[in-house]
XYZ file of C-alpha atoms in Angstrom:
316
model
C 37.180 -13.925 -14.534
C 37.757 -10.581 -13.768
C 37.768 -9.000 -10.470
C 37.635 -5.049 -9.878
C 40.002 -3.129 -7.650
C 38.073 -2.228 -4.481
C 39.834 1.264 -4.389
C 37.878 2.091 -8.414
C 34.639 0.413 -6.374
C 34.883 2.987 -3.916
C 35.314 6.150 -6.213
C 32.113 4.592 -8.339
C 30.089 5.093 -4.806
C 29.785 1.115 -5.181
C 28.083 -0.464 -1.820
C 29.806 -3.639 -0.778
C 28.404 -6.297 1.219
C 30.565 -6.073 4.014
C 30.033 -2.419 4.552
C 25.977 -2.925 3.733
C 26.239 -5.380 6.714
C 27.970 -3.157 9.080
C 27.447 0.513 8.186
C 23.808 -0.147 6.865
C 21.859 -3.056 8.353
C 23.617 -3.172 11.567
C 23.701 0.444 11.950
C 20.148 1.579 10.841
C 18.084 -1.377 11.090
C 17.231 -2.339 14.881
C 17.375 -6.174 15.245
C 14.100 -5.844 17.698
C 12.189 -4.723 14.727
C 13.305 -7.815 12.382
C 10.449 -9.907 12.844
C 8.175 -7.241 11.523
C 10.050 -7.610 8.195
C 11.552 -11.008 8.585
C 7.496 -12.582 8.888
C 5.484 -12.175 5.726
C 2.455 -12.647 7.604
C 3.534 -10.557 10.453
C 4.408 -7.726 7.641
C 0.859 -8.183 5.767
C -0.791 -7.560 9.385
C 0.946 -4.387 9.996
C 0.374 -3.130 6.822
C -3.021 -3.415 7.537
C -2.786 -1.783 11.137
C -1.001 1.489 8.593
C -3.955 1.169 6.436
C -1.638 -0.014 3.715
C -2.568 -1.888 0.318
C -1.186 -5.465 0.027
C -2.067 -9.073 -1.494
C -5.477 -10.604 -0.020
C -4.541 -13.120 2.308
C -6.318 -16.467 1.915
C -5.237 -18.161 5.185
C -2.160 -19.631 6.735
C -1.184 -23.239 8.025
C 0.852 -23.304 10.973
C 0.765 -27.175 12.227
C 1.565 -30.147 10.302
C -1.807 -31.525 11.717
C -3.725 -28.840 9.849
C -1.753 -29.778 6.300
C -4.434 -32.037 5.290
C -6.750 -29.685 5.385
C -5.186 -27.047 2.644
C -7.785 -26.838 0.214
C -10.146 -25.045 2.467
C -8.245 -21.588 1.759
C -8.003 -22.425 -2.060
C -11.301 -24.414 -3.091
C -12.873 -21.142 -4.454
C -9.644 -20.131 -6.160
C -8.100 -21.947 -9.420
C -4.715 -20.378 -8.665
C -3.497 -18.931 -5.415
C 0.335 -18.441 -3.655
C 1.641 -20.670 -1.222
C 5.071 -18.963 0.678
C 6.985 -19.348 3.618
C 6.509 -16.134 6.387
C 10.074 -16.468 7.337
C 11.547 -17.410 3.684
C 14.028 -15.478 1.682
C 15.640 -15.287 -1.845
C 12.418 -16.661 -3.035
C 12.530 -19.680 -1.931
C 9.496 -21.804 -1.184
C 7.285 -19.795 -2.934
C 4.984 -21.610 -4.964
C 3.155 -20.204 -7.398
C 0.101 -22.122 -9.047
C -1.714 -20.291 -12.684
C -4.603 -22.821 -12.854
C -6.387 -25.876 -11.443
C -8.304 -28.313 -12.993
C -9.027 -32.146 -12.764
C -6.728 -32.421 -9.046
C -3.979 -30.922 -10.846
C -2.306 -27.761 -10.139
C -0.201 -26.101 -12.505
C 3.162 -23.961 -11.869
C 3.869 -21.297 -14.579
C 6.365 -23.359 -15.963
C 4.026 -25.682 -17.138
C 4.399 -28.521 -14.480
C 1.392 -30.121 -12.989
C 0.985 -30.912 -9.478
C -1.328 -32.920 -7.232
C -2.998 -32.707 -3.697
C 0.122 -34.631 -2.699
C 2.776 -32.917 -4.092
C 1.133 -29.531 -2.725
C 0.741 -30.785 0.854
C 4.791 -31.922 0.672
C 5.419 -28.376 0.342
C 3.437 -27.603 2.887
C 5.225 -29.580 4.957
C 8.576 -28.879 3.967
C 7.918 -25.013 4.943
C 6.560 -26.156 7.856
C 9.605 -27.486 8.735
C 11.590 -24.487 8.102
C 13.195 -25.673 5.020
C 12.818 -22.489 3.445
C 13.249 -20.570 6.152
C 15.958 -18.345 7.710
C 17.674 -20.328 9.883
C 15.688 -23.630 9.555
C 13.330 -22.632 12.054
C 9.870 -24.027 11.776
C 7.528 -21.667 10.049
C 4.064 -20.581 8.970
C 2.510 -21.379 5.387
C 0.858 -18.591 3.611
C -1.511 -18.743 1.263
C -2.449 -15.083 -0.845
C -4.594 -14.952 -4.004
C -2.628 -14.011 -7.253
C -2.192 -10.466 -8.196
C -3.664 -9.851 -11.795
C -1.086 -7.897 -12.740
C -1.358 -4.664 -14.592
C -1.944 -4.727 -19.000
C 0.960 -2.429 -19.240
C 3.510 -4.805 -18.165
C 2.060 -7.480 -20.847
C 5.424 -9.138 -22.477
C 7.720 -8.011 -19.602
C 7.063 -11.004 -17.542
C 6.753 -14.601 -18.413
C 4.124 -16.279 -16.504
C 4.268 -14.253 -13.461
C 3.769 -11.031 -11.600
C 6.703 -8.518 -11.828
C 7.140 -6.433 -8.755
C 9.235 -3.771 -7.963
C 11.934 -2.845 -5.437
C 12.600 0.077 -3.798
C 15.220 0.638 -1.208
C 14.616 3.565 1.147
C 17.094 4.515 3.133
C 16.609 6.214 6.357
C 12.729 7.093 4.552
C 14.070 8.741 1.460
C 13.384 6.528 -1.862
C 16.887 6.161 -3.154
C 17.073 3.462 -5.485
C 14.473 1.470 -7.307
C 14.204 -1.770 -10.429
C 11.810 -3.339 -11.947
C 12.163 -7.570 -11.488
C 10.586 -9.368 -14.182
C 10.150 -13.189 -14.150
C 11.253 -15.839 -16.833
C 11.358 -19.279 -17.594
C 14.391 -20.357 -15.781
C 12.722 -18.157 -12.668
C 9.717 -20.153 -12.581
C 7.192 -17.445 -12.618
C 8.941 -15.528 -9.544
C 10.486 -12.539 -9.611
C 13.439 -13.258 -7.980
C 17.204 -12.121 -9.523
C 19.159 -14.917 -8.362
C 16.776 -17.628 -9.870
C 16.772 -15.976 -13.583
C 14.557 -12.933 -13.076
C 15.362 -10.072 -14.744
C 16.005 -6.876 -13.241
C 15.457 -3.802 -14.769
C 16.626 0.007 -13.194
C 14.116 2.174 -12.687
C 14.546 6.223 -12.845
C 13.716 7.491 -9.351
C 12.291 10.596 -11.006
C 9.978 9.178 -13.470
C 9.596 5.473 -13.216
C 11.101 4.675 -16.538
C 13.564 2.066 -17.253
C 17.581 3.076 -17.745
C 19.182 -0.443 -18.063
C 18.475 -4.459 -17.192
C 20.677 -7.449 -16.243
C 20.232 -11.055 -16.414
C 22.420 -12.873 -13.655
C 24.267 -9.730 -13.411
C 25.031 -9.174 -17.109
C 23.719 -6.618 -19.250
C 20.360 -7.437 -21.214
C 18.237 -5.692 -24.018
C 15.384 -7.487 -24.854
C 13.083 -10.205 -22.164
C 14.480 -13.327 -22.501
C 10.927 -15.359 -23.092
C 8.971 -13.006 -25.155
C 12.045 -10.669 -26.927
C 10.205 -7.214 -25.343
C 12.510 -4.552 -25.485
C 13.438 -3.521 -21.620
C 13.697 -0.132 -22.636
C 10.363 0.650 -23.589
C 9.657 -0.336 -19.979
C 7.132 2.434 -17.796
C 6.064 1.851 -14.429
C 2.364 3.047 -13.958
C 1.048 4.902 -10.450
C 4.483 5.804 -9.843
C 4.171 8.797 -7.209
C 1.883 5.748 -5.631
C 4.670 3.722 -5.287
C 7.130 6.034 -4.038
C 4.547 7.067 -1.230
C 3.873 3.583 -0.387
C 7.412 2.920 0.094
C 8.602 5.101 2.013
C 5.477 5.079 4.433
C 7.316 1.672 4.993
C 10.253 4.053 6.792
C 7.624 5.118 9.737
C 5.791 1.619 10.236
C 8.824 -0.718 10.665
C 11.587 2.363 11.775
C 14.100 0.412 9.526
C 16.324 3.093 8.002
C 18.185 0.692 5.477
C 15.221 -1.176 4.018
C 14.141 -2.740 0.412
C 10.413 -2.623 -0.009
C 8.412 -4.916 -2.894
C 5.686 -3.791 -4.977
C 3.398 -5.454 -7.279
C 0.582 -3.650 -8.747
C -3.160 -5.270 -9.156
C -4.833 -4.580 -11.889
C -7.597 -3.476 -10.144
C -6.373 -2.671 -6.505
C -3.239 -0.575 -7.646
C 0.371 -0.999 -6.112
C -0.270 -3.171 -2.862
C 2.695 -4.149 -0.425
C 4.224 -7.791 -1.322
C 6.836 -8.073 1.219
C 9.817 -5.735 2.921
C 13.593 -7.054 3.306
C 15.791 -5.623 6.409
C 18.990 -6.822 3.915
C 18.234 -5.991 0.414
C 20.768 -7.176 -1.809
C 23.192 -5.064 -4.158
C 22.227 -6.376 -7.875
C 19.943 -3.294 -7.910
C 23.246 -1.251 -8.281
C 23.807 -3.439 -11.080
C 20.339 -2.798 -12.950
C 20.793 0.770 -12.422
C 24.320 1.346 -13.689
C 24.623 3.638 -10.509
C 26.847 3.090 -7.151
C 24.039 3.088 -4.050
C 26.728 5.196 -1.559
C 26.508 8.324 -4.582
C 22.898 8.950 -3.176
C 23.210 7.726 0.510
C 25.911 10.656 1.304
C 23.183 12.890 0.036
C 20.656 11.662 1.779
C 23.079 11.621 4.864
C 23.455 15.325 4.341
C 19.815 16.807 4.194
C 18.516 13.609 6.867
C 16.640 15.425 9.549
C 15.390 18.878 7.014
C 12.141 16.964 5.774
C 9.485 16.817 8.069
C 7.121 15.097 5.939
C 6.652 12.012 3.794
C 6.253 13.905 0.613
C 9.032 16.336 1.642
C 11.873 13.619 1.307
C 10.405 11.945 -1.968
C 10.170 15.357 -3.675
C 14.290 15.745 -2.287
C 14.782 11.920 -4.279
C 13.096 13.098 -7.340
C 14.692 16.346 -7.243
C 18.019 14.881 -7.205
C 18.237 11.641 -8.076
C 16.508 11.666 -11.852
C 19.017 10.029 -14.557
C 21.416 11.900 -16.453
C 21.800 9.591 -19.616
């Protein structure tokens, strides 16, 4: 294995986690304003407050007494999303593409029963998904459809994308495409791909695969490249309105888009992780010193994404 000398990390503008926890998160991102991030459900109802777009909420379970009682918020709906408020890295997120007969079936393939869904009810309930092991809230959402012009990108799920904004400017952004080994969730560390998105124009630059260098999807052999994100300016907004309703300055922010609802609001992370440096081929501290420099100049929303677009586009 090789390891790179932190001093070369440094002169790339690379962000390490140790100064991402200190410098960043601990410096930018109040810890009274967590739970607005750290709570799915708390998130989705703020978004609404903002008058911002995000997945159709179903209903939520917050008693083990009520788990018996689950198919009230899904019995008009043959496949639906079960996730843990507090949860994070993906985990506990269930995902279910059909139902038919008492079965429910996972992208992957694997069918489930009433019994096997009201276990992982449970289980979240118990905070085994959750940060800390605290007990927690079940949330159901409806699926997104996702958008035709991301057909062959994803394998059996909805790709979303992240955007971290730091202190409200858009600053880096990737695409995260599920696979097979991800189960139909767009999460990095359990397979998803991740794919770098150009600030400027919401094309694709580069993609890993557990943090190595990919071409072509995994599942269905679609070339990264040719990757385009639609409603772009959209997104951008969106995101960084994000800045103003949580007053996070170091903050990752999750989009998927609906095919017929446009980019809605999936989640927002107070600690977004680094493998978006990866996907982009581009050290995060490059643009946060520029940022750092004009922060306070743009009065407006639109002012500090036109500064990103300006002067973050790709060079290659």
């Amino acid at each position: 294995m090789l390891f790179a000398n932190p001093f070369s990390l440094r002169k790339l503008g690379i962000l390490g986690m140790n100064n991402r926890n200190i410098n960043f998160i601990g410096k930018y991102n109040e810890r009274k304003n967590y739970p607005l991030v750290d709570n799915k459900l708390q998130t989705k109802h703020l978004a609404q407050e903002h008058n911002l777009a995000v997945p159709e909420l179903l209903g939520f379970i917050e008693y083990q007494v009520e788990v018996n009682s689950f198919e009230k918020y899904i019995k008009d709906e043959k496949s639906f999303v079960i996730k843990p408020a507090k949860g994070s890295g993906g985990k506990g997120i269930l995902v279910i593409l059909d139902s038919k007969n008492g079965k429910y079936i996972k992208p992957s393939g694997e069918e489930l029963d009433k019994t096997d869904i009201r276990r992982h009810i449970s289980n979240i309930l118990s905070g085994l998904y959750s940060l800390g092991g605290k007990n927690d809230i079940a949330v159901f959402e409806k699926v997104v459809n996702f958008d035709d012009r991301f057909d062959g990108f994803s394998f059996e799920g909805v790709p979303d994308v992240r955007v971290v904004v730091y202190r409200g400017y858009p600053s880096l952004a990737m695409m995260r495409l599920s696979t097979s080994e991800s189960d139909g969730k767009a999460n990095l560390h359990q397979g998803a791909v991740g794919v770098g998105i150009d600030i400027c124009t919401g094309k694709a630059l580069s993609a890993v695969q557990f943090n190595r260098p990919v071409k072509y999807h995994p599942d269905t052999n679609k070339e990264l490249k040719t990757l385009e994100v639609p409603y772009w300016d959209d997104i951008l907004y969106l995101c960084s309105q994000c800045y103003e309703m949580t007053n996070m300055g170091y903050l990752g922010a999750d989009i998927v888009i609906d095919k017929q609802r446009g980019p809605l609001i999936l989640e927002l992370n107070a600690r977004p992780g680094l493998a978006i440096q990866i996907a982009n081929d581009l050290g995060a501290l490059t643009r946060f010193k520029q940022i750092d420099k004009v922060y306070g100049k743009h009065k407006t929303i639109q002012e500090r994404i036109d500064f990103s677009k300006s002067n973050f586009c790709n060079k290659g």
